[in-house]
CSV table of C-alpha atoms in Angstrom, one decimal:
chain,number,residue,atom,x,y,z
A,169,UNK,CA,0.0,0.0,0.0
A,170,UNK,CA,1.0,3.5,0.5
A,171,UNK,CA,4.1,2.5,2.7
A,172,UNK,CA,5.9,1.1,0.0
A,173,UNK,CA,6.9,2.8,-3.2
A,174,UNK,CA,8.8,1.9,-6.3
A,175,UNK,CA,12.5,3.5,-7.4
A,176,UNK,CA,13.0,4.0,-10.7
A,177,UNK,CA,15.8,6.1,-12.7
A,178,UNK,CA,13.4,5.2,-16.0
A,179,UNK,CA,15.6,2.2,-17.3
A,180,UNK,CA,14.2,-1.0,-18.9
A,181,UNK,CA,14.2,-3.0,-15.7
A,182,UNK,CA,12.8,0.0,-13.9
A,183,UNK,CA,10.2,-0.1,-16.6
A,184,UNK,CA,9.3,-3.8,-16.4
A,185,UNK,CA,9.0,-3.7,-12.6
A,186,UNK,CA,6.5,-0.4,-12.9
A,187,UNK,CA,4.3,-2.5,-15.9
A,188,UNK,CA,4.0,-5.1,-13.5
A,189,UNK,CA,3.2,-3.4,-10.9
A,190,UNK,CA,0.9,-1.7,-12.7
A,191,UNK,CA,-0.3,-5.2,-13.8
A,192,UNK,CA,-0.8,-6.4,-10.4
A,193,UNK,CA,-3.2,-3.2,-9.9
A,194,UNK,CA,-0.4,-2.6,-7.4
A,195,UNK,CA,-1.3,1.5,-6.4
A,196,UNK,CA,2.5,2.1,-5.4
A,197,UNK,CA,4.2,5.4,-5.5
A,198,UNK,CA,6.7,5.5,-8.5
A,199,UNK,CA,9.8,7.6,-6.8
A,200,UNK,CA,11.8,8.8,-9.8
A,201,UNK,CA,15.3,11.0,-8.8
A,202,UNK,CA,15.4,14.0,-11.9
A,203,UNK,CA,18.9,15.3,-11.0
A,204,UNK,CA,18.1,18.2,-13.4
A,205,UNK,CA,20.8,16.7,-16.0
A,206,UNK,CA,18.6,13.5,-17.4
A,207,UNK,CA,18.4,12.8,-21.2
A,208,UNK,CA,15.5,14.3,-22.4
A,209,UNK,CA,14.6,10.6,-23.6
A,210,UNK,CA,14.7,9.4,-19.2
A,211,UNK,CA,12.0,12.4,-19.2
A,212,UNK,CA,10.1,10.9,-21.9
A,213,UNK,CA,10.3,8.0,-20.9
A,214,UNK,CA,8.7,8.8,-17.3
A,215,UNK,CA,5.8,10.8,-18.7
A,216,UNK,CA,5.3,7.8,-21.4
A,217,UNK,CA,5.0,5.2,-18.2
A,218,UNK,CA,2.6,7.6,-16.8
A,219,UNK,CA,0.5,7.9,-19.1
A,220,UNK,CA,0.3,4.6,-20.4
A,221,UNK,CA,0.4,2.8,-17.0
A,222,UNK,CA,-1.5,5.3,-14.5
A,223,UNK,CA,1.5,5.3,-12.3
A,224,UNK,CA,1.7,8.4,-9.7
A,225,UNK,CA,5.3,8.8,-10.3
A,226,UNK,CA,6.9,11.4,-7.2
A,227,UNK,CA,9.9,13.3,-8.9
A,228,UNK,CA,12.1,14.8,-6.2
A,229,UNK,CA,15.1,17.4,-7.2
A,230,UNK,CA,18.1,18.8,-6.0
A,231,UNK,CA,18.1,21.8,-4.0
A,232,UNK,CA,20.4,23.6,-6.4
A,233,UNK,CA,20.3,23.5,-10.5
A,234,UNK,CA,23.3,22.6,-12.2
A,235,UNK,CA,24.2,25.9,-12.8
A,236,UNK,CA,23.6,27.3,-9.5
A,237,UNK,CA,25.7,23.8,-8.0
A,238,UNK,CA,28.5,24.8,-11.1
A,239,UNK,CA,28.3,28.3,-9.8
A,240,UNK,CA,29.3,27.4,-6.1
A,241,UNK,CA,31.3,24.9,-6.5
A,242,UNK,CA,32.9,24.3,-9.8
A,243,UNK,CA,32.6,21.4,-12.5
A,244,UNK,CA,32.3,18.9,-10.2
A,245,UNK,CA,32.1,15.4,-12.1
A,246,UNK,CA,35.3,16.1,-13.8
A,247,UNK,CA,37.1,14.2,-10.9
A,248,UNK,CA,36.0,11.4,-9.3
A,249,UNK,CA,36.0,13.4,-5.3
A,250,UNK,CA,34.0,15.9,-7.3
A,251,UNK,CA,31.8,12.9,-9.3
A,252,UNK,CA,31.0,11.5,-5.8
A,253,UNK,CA,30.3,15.0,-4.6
A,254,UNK,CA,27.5,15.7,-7.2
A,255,UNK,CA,25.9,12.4,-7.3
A,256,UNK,CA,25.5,13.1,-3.1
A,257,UNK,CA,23.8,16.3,-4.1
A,258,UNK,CA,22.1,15.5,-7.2
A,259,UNK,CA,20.7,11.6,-6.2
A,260,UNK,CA,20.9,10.9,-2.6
A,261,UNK,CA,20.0,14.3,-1.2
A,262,UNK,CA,16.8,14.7,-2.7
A,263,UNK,CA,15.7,11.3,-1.7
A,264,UNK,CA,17.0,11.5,1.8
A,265,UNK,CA,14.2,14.1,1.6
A,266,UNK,CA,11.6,11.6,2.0
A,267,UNK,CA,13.2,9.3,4.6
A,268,UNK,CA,10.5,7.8,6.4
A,269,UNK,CA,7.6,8.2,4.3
A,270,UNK,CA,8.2,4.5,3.3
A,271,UNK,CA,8.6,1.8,4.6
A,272,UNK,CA,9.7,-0.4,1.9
A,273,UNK,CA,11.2,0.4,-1.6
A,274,UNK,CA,10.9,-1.9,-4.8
A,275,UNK,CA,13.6,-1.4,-6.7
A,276,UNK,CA,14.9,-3.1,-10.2
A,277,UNK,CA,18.3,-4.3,-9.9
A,278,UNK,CA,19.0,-8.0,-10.9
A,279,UNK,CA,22.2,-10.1,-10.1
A,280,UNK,CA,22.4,-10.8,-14.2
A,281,UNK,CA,23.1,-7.3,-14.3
A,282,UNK,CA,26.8,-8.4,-13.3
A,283,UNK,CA,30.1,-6.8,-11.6
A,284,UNK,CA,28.9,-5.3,-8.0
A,285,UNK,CA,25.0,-6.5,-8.4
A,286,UNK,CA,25.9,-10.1,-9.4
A,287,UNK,CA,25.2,-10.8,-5.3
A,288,UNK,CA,22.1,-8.4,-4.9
A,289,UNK,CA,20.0,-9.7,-2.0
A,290,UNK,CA,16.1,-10.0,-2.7
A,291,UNK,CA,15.5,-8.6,0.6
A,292,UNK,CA,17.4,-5.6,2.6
A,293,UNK,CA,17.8,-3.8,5.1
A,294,UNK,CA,18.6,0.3,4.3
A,295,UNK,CA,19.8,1.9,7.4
A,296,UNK,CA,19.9,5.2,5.4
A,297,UNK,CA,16.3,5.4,4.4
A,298,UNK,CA,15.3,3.7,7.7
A,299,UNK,CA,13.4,0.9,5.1
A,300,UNK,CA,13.2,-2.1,3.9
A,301,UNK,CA,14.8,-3.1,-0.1
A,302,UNK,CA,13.4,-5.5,-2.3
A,303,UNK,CA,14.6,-6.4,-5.6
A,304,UNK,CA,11.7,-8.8,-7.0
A,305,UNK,CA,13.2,-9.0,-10.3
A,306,UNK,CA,16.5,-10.1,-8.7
A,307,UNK,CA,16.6,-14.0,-10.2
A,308,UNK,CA,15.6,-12.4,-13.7
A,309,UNK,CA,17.9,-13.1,-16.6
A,310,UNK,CA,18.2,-10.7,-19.3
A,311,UNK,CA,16.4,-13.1,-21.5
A,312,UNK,CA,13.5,-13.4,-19.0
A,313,UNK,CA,13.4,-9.6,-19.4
A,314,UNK,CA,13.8,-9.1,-23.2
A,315,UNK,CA,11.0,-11.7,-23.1
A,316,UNK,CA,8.5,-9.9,-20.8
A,317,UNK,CA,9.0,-6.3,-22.8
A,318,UNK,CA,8.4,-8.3,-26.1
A,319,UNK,CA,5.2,-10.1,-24.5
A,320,UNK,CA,4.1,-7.0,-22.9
A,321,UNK,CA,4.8,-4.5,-25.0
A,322,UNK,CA,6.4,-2.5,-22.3
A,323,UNK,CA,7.8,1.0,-23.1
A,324,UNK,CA,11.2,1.2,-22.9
A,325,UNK,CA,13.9,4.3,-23.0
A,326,UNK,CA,15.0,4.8,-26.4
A,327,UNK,CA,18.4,5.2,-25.3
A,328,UNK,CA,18.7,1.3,-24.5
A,329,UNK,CA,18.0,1.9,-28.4
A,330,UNK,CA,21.6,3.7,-28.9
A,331,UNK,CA,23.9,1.7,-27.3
A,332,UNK,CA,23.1,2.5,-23.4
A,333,UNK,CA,23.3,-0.2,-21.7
A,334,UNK,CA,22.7,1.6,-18.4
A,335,UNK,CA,21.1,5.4,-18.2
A,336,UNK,CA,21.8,8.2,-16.0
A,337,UNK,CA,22.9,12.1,-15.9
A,338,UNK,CA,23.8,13.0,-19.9
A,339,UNK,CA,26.9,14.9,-18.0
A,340,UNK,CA,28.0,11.0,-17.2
A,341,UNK,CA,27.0,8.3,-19.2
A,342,UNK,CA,28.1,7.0,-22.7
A,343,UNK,CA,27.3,4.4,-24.8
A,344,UNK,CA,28.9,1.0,-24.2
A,345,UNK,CA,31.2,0.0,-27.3
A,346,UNK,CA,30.7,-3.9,-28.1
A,347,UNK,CA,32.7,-6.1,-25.7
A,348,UNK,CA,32.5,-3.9,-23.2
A,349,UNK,CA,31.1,-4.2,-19.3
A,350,UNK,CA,27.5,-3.2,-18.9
A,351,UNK,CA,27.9,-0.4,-16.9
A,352,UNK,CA,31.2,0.9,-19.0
A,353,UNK,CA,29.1,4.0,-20.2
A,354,UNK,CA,29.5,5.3,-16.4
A,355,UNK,CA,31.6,7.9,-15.7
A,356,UNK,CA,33.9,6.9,-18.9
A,357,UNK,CA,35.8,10.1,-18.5
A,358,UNK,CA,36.7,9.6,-15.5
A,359,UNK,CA,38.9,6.3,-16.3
A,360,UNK,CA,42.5,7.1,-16.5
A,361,UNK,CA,43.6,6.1,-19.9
């Protein structure tokens, strides 16, 4: 019920978990992080979900545009103190925000997704958020996945489209070259080469 709420960043498991939610006539809050520096398509894609799924999706922002936060404190992501920096202001701020107002948060991460989620539990505890974490889609494979969107028809961002494997700020995520690790597209310029 209203204790529990769904996190999404707009991404095609994020997507799948909302249509079956949404399937499951499931009323759960959709909490969706716009750091002010999404892809126009990550926008699109939210209203989209909206729209086609009835979802009440709760946007929270940063206190300070990107302008105001480049203003005050420099280009921030350019270094990865500075990267860490703006993702604390730009993500985990905002939803610090509504610590408390749920008890429980859905989210979409899978251990096929490799590297650091290959070990995600189904159920956690998040002491920063005072709330539980479940990953229901945790045992998916990406076939299982590619097969529900296919059967379902379920909207997904068109970036996935263009070589994203993963999505997030436009300031910090690439397209992933063939051969390369999922989440490569993250904070490419910030490898040392």
């Amino acid at each position: 019920g209203s204790n529990a709420a769904i996190l999404s960043a707009m991404q095609m498991s994020g997507s799948v978990l909302c249509h079956m939610a949404s399937e499951a006539n499931a009323k759960l809050d959709v909490v969706f992080v716009d750091t002010g520096v999404m892809f126009q398509e990550t926008l699109t894609t939210r209203d989209k979900l909206i729209s086609d799924l009835g979802l009440n999706v709760v946007t929270l922002t940063p206190e300070l545009t990107i302008e105001e936060q480049t203003e005050k404190f420099g280009v921030l992501y350019l270094t990865h103190d500075g990267q860490e920096k703006c993702c604390e202001m730009r993500k985990s701020e905002p939803l610090r925000k509504i610590k408390g107002k749920y008890h429980a948060f859905l989210g979409a991460l899978r251990r096929d997704e490799g590297e650091r989620r290959s070990n995600v539990p189904i159920l956690a505890v998040d002491p920063a958020m005072n709330s539980l974490r479940v990953n229901p889609m945790a045992n998916m494979t990406n076939a299982q996945v590619d097969q529900y969107i296919r059967q379902h028809r379920v909207y997904i961002n068109p970036l996935h489209f263009q070589g994203f494997e993963t999505i997030g700020c436009n300031r910090c995520t690439t397209p992933v070259l063939p051969g390369e690790p999922k989440r490569a597209g993250r904070w490419r310029h910030l490898v040392p080469w």
